[in-house]
């Protein structure tokens, strides 16, 4: 009898130790859970709810939109001063996005379409925004062809940098240019004689970069190199060259190339062949 009581006591003691161990582990887990949870309140009652381990797609989309909004606001605040970015409108105090897209500037939809096309080309990483890094990548595509000498390559980079600073302000990883801002800024540039004369001074470097044989003229084959650097295919290049080569001599001089490149930005005449210079116009 005594022996049985002793055995029963030992088993009870072992069971108590096991239960204590389980309770201890559970307590630790609960404490860990409490640390990694946040209170949720409903009226006067608050309770703990475990944080979700996975973020829903909708939450990610909201976060991305908020991030994009912040970047765009940064661009407006840290780029070229707002009074220089926007033509003053005495009849409107609205700051909505619809007011920034050249509203009231008497620019045709055709011109806006052309500007959207160029914005898409300069947006090298295709994130919907132009950054200074996009500008550098754009220049690098032409320099990588290897047809510019060291001095020309340096001048090209310097002009790209200067153009950015004059048109969009600070060289900063968070200074982005949206489509709307690009439309607005290009309108401003074209109405400022000083900026208009300097805005596209990098065009001769694009010509020299694709003038493979350094003949001073660009053939259709070399024009395809130009479109290749713009991210466009050879078929579009052949069609565009056939249109803009108005005298049919099968080549473009530096003067013709620069004239066409500038005219694309300046004119709203849909009959001008310069509309083909930067490739097919985007539909939106």
Short mmCIF file of C-alpha atoms in Angstrom, two decimals:
data_model
loop_
_atom_site.label_atom_id
_atom_site.label_comp_id
_atom_site.label_asym_id
_atom_site.label_seq_id
_atom_site.Cartn_x
_atom_site.Cartn_y
_atom_site.Cartn_z
CA UNK A 1 0.00 0.00 0.00
CA UNK A 2 2.77 2.35 0.97
CA UNK A 3 4.67 1.47 -2.20
CA UNK A 4 1.59 2.21 -4.34
CA UNK A 5 1.15 5.60 -2.73
CA UNK A 6 4.79 6.44 -3.40
CA UNK A 7 4.46 5.43 -7.10
CA UNK A 8 1.26 7.46 -7.42
CA UNK A 9 2.99 10.43 -5.88
CA UNK A 10 5.92 10.15 -8.29
CA UNK A 11 3.61 9.93 -11.32
CA UNK A 12 1.69 12.96 -10.10
CA UNK A 13 4.91 14.89 -9.65
CA UNK A 14 6.09 14.01 -13.16
CA UNK A 15 2.72 15.04 -14.64
CA UNK A 16 2.85 18.34 -12.78
CA UNK A 17 6.33 19.03 -14.17
CA UNK A 18 5.17 18.24 -17.73
CA UNK A 19 2.15 20.50 -17.33
CA UNK A 20 4.35 23.25 -15.96
CA UNK A 21 6.66 22.90 -18.95
CA UNK A 22 3.73 23.10 -21.40
CA UNK A 23 2.33 26.11 -19.59
CA UNK A 24 5.74 27.72 -19.65
CA UNK A 25 6.09 27.26 -23.43
CA UNK A 26 2.53 28.48 -23.97
CA UNK A 27 3.22 31.50 -21.80
CA UNK A 28 6.32 32.36 -23.82
CA UNK A 29 4.38 32.00 -27.07
CA UNK A 30 1.58 34.17 -25.73
CA UNK A 31 4.07 36.79 -24.60
CA UNK A 32 5.70 36.73 -28.05
CA UNK A 33 2.27 37.12 -29.60
CA UNK A 34 1.45 40.05 -27.33
CA UNK A 35 4.70 41.78 -28.32
CA UNK A 36 3.94 41.36 -32.02
CA UNK A 37 0.31 42.38 -31.94
CA UNK A 38 -1.43 45.71 -31.78
CA UNK A 39 -4.60 46.73 -29.94
CA UNK A 40 -7.84 47.12 -31.84
CA UNK A 41 -10.48 49.27 -30.19
CA UNK A 42 -14.20 49.14 -30.67
CA UNK A 43 -15.94 51.83 -28.63
CA UNK A 44 -14.65 51.58 -25.07
CA UNK A 45 -13.36 48.01 -25.48
CA UNK A 46 -9.87 47.22 -26.78
CA UNK A 47 -8.51 43.81 -27.67
CA UNK A 48 -5.39 42.40 -29.24
CA UNK A 49 -5.42 41.30 -32.81
CA UNK A 50 -2.52 39.54 -34.48
CA UNK A 51 -0.89 41.44 -37.31
CA UNK A 52 -1.44 39.79 -40.69
CA UNK A 53 1.66 38.11 -42.01
CA UNK A 54 0.80 38.91 -45.61
CA UNK A 55 -0.24 42.27 -47.00
CA UNK A 56 -3.22 42.13 -49.31
CA UNK A 57 -2.93 43.22 -52.93
CA UNK A 58 -5.36 46.08 -52.29
CA UNK A 59 -3.20 47.35 -49.41
CA UNK A 60 -0.10 47.22 -51.61
CA UNK A 61 -1.91 49.14 -54.37
CA UNK A 62 -2.97 51.82 -51.87
CA UNK A 63 0.58 52.08 -50.54
CA UNK A 64 1.97 52.38 -54.07
CA UNK A 65 -0.50 55.14 -54.91
CA UNK A 66 0.39 56.99 -51.72
CA UNK A 67 4.10 56.59 -52.50
CA UNK A 68 3.58 57.85 -56.05
CA UNK A 69 1.62 60.81 -54.72
CA UNK A 70 4.40 61.67 -52.29
CA UNK A 71 7.01 61.49 -55.05
CA UNK A 72 4.97 63.75 -57.29
CA UNK A 73 4.47 66.25 -54.48
CA UNK A 74 8.21 66.19 -53.84
CA UNK A 75 8.84 66.90 -57.50
CA UNK A 76 6.57 69.92 -57.39
CA UNK A 77 8.15 71.21 -54.18
CA UNK A 78 11.82 70.61 -54.97
CA UNK A 79 12.03 71.14 -58.72
CA UNK A 80 12.09 74.48 -60.47
CA UNK A 81 10.28 77.13 -58.35
CA UNK A 82 6.53 76.90 -58.73
CA UNK A 83 6.19 80.44 -60.06
CA UNK A 84 8.46 79.42 -62.93
CA UNK A 85 6.79 76.03 -63.41
CA UNK A 86 3.30 77.43 -63.83
CA UNK A 87 1.93 80.35 -65.80
CA UNK A 88 -0.01 82.54 -63.40
CA UNK A 89 -3.75 82.39 -63.98
CA UNK A 90 -5.65 85.24 -62.45
CA UNK A 91 -9.03 83.68 -63.16
CA UNK A 92 -8.37 80.43 -61.30
CA UNK A 93 -7.05 79.44 -57.87
CA UNK A 94 -7.42 75.71 -58.40
CA UNK A 95 -4.46 73.34 -57.87
CA UNK A 96 -6.13 70.21 -59.23
CA UNK A 97 -4.31 67.93 -61.66
CA UNK A 98 -6.67 68.93 -64.46
CA UNK A 99 -5.46 72.51 -64.14
CA UNK A 100 -1.82 71.56 -64.67
CA UNK A 101 -2.19 69.85 -68.04
CA UNK A 102 -1.71 73.03 -70.07
CA UNK A 103 -5.30 74.08 -69.36
CA UNK A 104 -5.96 77.50 -70.82
CA UNK A 105 -2.64 77.58 -72.66
CA UNK A 106 -4.27 77.18 -76.05
CA UNK A 107 -2.15 74.16 -76.89
CA UNK A 108 -3.72 71.64 -79.24
CA UNK A 109 -4.32 68.02 -78.32
CA UNK A 110 -1.94 67.13 -81.16
CA UNK A 111 0.90 69.04 -79.46
CA UNK A 112 0.10 67.44 -76.12
CA UNK A 113 0.15 64.04 -77.75
CA UNK A 114 3.62 64.76 -79.09
CA UNK A 115 4.85 65.82 -75.66
CA UNK A 116 3.42 62.66 -74.10
CA UNK A 117 5.33 60.68 -76.73
CA UNK A 118 8.63 62.30 -75.76
CA UNK A 119 7.89 61.87 -72.05
CA UNK A 120 7.41 58.16 -72.71
CA UNK A 121 10.76 57.99 -74.53
CA UNK A 122 12.63 59.86 -71.79
CA UNK A 123 11.01 57.62 -69.18
CA UNK A 124 13.66 54.98 -69.83
CA UNK A 125 12.75 52.72 -66.89
CA UNK A 126 9.03 52.99 -67.79
CA UNK A 127 7.75 53.81 -64.29
CA UNK A 128 5.58 56.67 -65.57
CA UNK A 129 7.93 59.36 -64.25
CA UNK A 130 11.08 61.02 -65.64
CA UNK A 131 14.00 61.27 -63.23
CA UNK A 132 17.55 62.53 -63.68
CA UNK A 133 18.60 58.89 -63.71
CA UNK A 134 16.38 58.40 -66.78
CA UNK A 135 18.24 61.29 -68.42
CA UNK A 136 21.57 59.64 -67.71
CA UNK A 137 20.35 56.27 -69.03
CA UNK A 138 19.04 58.00 -72.16
CA UNK A 139 22.44 59.61 -72.78
CA UNK A 140 24.26 56.36 -72.03
CA UNK A 141 22.36 54.55 -74.78
CA UNK A 142 23.85 56.93 -77.36
CA UNK A 143 27.31 57.06 -75.82
CA UNK A 144 27.47 53.25 -75.69
CA UNK A 145 27.40 53.14 -79.50
CA UNK A 146 31.02 54.26 -79.28
CA UNK A 147 30.90 56.91 -81.99
CA UNK A 148 31.46 59.94 -79.75
CA UNK A 149 35.00 60.73 -78.76
CA UNK A 150 35.91 61.32 -75.12
CA UNK A 151 35.44 65.10 -75.30
CA UNK A 152 32.10 64.83 -77.09
CA UNK A 153 30.84 62.26 -74.57
CA UNK A 154 31.77 64.54 -71.67
CA UNK A 155 30.11 67.56 -73.31
CA UNK A 156 26.98 65.50 -73.95
CA UNK A 157 26.76 64.45 -70.28
CA UNK A 158 27.34 68.03 -69.11
CA UNK A 159 24.59 69.38 -71.38
CA UNK A 160 22.15 66.69 -70.24
CA UNK A 161 22.88 67.64 -66.62
CA UNK A 162 22.53 71.37 -67.32
CA UNK A 163 19.27 70.86 -69.22
CA UNK A 164 17.78 68.98 -66.28
CA UNK A 165 18.82 71.67 -63.79
CA UNK A 166 17.43 74.49 -65.93
CA UNK A 167 14.11 72.81 -66.65
CA UNK A 168 13.41 70.70 -63.57
CA UNK A 169 15.68 71.93 -60.80
CA UNK A 170 17.48 69.81 -58.25
CA UNK A 171 19.33 66.66 -59.23
CA UNK A 172 17.75 64.47 -56.59
CA UNK A 173 16.58 60.83 -56.60
CA UNK A 174 13.11 61.98 -55.49
CA UNK A 175 12.69 64.76 -58.05
CA UNK A 176 10.38 63.24 -60.65
CA UNK A 177 8.55 64.74 -63.63
CA UNK A 178 5.05 63.48 -64.31
CA UNK A 179 3.38 63.64 -67.71
CA UNK A 180 1.33 66.63 -66.57
CA UNK A 181 4.41 68.46 -65.32
CA UNK A 182 6.26 67.73 -68.54
CA UNK A 183 3.43 69.21 -70.60
CA UNK A 184 3.34 72.27 -68.37
CA UNK A 185 7.11 72.74 -68.34
CA UNK A 186 7.51 72.35 -72.10
CA UNK A 187 4.84 74.99 -72.59
CA UNK A 188 6.81 77.25 -70.26
CA UNK A 189 10.07 76.52 -72.13
CA UNK A 190 8.54 77.34 -75.51
CA UNK A 191 7.29 80.67 -74.17
CA UNK A 192 10.66 81.64 -72.72
CA UNK A 193 13.03 82.78 -75.48
CA UNK A 194 16.15 82.01 -73.45
CA UNK A 195 15.05 78.50 -72.47
CA UNK A 196 13.67 77.81 -75.94
CA UNK A 197 17.06 78.49 -77.51
CA UNK A 198 18.90 76.20 -75.09
CA UNK A 199 16.36 73.43 -74.46
CA UNK A 200 17.43 71.07 -77.23
CA UNK A 201 21.13 71.79 -77.58
CA UNK A 202 21.83 68.11 -77.02
CA UNK A 203 20.33 67.20 -80.42
CA UNK A 204 23.67 67.53 -82.31
CA UNK A 205 25.18 64.94 -79.94
CA UNK A 206 22.43 62.46 -80.83
CA UNK A 207 23.30 63.01 -84.50
CA UNK A 208 27.04 62.53 -83.93
CA UNK A 209 26.41 59.43 -81.82
CA UNK A 210 24.60 57.64 -84.67
CA UNK A 211 26.75 59.01 -87.53
CA UNK A 212 28.75 55.80 -87.54
CA UNK A 213 30.95 56.59 -90.54
CA UNK A 214 31.37 60.26 -89.48
CA UNK A 215 30.30 61.41 -92.94
CA UNK A 216 28.26 64.32 -91.64
CA UNK A 217 25.08 62.65 -92.89
CA UNK A 218 22.74 60.01 -91.50
CA UNK A 219 21.55 57.20 -93.75
CA UNK A 220 18.43 55.14 -93.11
CA UNK A 221 20.65 52.48 -91.57
CA UNK A 222 22.10 55.00 -89.12
CA UNK A 223 18.66 56.44 -88.46
CA UNK A 224 17.68 52.98 -87.28
CA UNK A 225 20.44 53.29 -84.66
CA UNK A 226 18.78 56.50 -83.52
CA UNK A 227 15.42 54.78 -83.10
CA UNK A 228 17.12 51.84 -81.41
CA UNK A 229 18.45 54.23 -78.75
CA UNK A 230 14.94 55.65 -78.38
CA UNK A 231 13.67 52.14 -77.65
CA UNK A 232 11.84 51.86 -80.99
CA UNK A 233 12.08 49.19 -83.68
CA UNK A 234 13.58 49.28 -87.17
CA UNK A 235 10.24 49.18 -88.93
CA UNK A 236 9.18 52.48 -87.36
CA UNK A 237 12.59 53.94 -88.24
CA UNK A 238 12.28 53.03 -91.92
CA UNK A 239 8.79 54.53 -92.17
CA UNK A 240 9.78 57.73 -90.35
CA UNK A 241 12.93 58.20 -92.45
CA UNK A 242 10.97 57.80 -95.69
CA UNK A 243 8.62 60.58 -94.54
CA UNK A 244 11.13 63.09 -93.20
CA UNK A 245 13.60 62.65 -96.07
CA UNK A 246 11.60 65.12 -98.11
CA UNK A 247 14.16 65.62 -100.89
CA UNK A 248 14.56 61.88 -101.34
CA UNK A 249 18.38 61.87 -101.29
CA UNK A 250 18.49 59.05 -98.75
CA UNK A 251 20.32 61.01 -96.07
CA UNK A 252 19.86 63.68 -93.40
CA UNK A 253 22.40 66.39 -92.67
CA UNK A 254 23.13 67.65 -89.16
CA UNK A 255 21.20 70.84 -89.98
CA UNK A 256 18.17 68.88 -91.17
CA UNK A 257 18.27 66.55 -88.16
CA UNK A 258 18.40 69.37 -85.60
CA UNK A 259 15.72 71.37 -87.44
CA UNK A 260 13.33 68.40 -87.43
CA UNK A 261 14.06 67.61 -83.79
CA UNK A 262 13.31 71.16 -82.65
CA UNK A 263 10.33 71.65 -84.93
CA UNK A 264 8.68 68.61 -83.34
CA UNK A 265 8.41 70.60 -80.10
CA UNK A 266 7.65 74.00 -81.60
CA UNK A 267 4.90 73.42 -84.14
CA UNK A 268 1.27 72.41 -83.76
CA UNK A 269 0.85 71.91 -87.52
CA UNK A 270 -0.16 68.28 -88.06
CA UNK A 271 1.01 68.44 -91.69
CA UNK A 272 4.68 68.92 -90.78
CA UNK A 273 6.80 65.81 -91.37
CA UNK A 274 8.67 66.53 -88.13
CA UNK A 275 5.84 64.76 -86.29
CA UNK A 276 7.57 61.50 -87.29
CA UNK A 277 10.96 62.45 -85.81
CA UNK A 278 10.49 60.84 -82.36
CA UNK A 279 8.62 57.82 -83.65
CA UNK A 280 4.90 56.98 -83.72
CA UNK A 281 2.79 59.22 -81.49
CA UNK A 282 1.24 57.48 -78.53
CA UNK A 283 -2.54 57.14 -78.47
CA UNK A 284 -3.16 58.35 -74.90
#
